[in-house]
PDB file of C-alpha atoms in Angstrom:
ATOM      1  CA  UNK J   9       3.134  66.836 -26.833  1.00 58.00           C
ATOM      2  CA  UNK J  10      -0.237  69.072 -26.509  1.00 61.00           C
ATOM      3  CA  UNK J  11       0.912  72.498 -27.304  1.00 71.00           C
ATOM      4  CA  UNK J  12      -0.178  75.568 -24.669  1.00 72.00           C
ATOM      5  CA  UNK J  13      -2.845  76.770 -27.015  1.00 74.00           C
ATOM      6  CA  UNK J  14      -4.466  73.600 -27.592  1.00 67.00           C
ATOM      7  CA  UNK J  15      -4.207  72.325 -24.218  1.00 66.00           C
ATOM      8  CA  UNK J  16      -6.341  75.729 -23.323  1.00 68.00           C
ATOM      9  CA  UNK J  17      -8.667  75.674 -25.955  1.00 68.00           C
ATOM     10  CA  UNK J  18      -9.402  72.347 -25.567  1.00 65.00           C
ATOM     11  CA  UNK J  19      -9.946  72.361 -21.571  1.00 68.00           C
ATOM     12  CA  UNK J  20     -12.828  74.211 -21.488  1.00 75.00           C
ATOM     13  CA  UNK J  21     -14.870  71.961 -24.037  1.00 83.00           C
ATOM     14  CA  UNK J  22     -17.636  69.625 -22.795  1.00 90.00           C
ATOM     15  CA  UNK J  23     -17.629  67.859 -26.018  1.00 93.00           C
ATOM     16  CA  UNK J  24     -15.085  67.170 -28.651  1.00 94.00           C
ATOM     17  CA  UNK J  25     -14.646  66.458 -32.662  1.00 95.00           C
ATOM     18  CA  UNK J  26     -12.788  63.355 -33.530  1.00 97.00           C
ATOM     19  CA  UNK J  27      -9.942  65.527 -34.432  1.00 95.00           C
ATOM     20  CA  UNK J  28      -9.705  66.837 -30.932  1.00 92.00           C
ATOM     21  CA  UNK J  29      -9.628  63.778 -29.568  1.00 94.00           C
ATOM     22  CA  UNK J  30      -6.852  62.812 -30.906  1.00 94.00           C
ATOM     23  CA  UNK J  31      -4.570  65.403 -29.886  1.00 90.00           C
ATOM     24  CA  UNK J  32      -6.227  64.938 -26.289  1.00 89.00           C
ATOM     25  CA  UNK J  33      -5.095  61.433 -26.431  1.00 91.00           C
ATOM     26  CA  UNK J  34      -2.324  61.413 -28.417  1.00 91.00           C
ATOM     27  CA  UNK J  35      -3.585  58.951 -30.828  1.00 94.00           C
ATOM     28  CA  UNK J  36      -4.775  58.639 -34.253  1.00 96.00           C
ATOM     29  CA  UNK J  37      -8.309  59.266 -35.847  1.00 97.00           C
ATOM     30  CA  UNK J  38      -8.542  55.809 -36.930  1.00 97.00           C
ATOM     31  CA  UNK J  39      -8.314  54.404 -33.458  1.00 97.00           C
ATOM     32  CA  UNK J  40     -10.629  57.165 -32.445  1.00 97.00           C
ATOM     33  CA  UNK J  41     -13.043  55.640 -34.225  1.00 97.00           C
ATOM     34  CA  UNK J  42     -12.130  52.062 -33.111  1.00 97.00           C
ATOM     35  CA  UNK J  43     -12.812  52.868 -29.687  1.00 97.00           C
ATOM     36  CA  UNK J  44     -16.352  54.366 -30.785  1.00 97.00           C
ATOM     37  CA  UNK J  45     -16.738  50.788 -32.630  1.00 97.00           C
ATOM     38  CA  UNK J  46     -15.853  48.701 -29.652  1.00 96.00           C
ATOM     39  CA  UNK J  47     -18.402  50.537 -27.338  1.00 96.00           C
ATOM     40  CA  UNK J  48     -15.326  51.861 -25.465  1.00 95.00           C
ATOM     41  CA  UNK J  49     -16.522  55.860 -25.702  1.00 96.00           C
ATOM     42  CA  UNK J  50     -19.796  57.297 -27.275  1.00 97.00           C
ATOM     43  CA  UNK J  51     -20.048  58.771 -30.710  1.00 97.00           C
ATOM     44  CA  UNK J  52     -22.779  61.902 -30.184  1.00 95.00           C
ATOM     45  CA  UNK J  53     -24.282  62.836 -33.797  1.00 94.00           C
ATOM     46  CA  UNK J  54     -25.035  66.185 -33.589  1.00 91.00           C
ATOM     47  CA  UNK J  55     -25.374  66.448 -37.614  1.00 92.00           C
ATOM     48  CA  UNK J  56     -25.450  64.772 -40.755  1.00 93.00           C
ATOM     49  CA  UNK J  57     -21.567  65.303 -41.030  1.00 93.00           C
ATOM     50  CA  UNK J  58     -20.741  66.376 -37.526  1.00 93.00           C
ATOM     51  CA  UNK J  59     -20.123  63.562 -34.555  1.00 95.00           C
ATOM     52  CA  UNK J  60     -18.686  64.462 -30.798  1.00 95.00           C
ATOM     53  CA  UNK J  61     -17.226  62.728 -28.258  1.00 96.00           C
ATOM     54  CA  UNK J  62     -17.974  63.255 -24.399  1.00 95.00           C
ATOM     55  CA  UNK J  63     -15.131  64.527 -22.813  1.00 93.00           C
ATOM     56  CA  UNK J  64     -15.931  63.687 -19.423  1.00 92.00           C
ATOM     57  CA  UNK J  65     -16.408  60.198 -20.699  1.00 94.00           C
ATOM     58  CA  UNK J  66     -13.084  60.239 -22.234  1.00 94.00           C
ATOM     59  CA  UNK J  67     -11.355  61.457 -19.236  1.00 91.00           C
ATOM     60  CA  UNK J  68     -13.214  58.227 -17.052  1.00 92.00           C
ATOM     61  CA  UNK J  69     -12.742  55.266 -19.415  1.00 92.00           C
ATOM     62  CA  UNK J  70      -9.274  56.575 -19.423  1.00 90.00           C
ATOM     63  CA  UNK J  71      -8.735  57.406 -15.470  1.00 89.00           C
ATOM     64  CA  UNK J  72      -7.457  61.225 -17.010  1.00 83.00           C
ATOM     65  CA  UNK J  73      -9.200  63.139 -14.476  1.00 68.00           C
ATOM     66  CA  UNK J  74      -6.583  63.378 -12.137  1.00 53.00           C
ATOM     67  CA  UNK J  75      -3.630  63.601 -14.532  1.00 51.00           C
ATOM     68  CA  UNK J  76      -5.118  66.399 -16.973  1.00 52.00           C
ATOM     69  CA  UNK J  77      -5.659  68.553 -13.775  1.00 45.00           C
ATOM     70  CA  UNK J  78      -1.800  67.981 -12.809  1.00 49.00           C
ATOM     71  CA  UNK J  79      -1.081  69.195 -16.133  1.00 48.00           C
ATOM     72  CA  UNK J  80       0.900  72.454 -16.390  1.00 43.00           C
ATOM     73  CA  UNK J  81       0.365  74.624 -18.802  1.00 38.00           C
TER      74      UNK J  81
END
């Protein structure tokens, strides 16, 4: 479960690290990167050492949009 101060940190990002996708999604980093491999969401290199994910395409390959709003904090 997403604690409070995550939750708000997190829901005011456009993009995030592969970390923070994982506690958005409640998986691990390895499948994070899976889904990058299979073309499922879009790795955005921003450095050398530093890749993002879209969050608004996570939330619509996953349908999240309307769940993560009914999400109390």
């Amino acid at each position: 479960i997403m604690s409070k101060e995550i939750f708000t940190e997190l829901k005011n990002k456009k993009f995030y690290r592969a970390k923070e996708v994982t506690e958005y999604l409640g998986i691990c980093k390895s499948n994070v990167w899976r889904l990058s491999k299979l073309k499922k969401i879009t790795p955005i290199k921003i450095s050398d050492k530093v890749t993002v994910f879209s969050i608004d395409e996570i939330n619509k390959v996953f349908n999240l949009n309307d769940e993560v709003s009914k999400w109390k904090v």
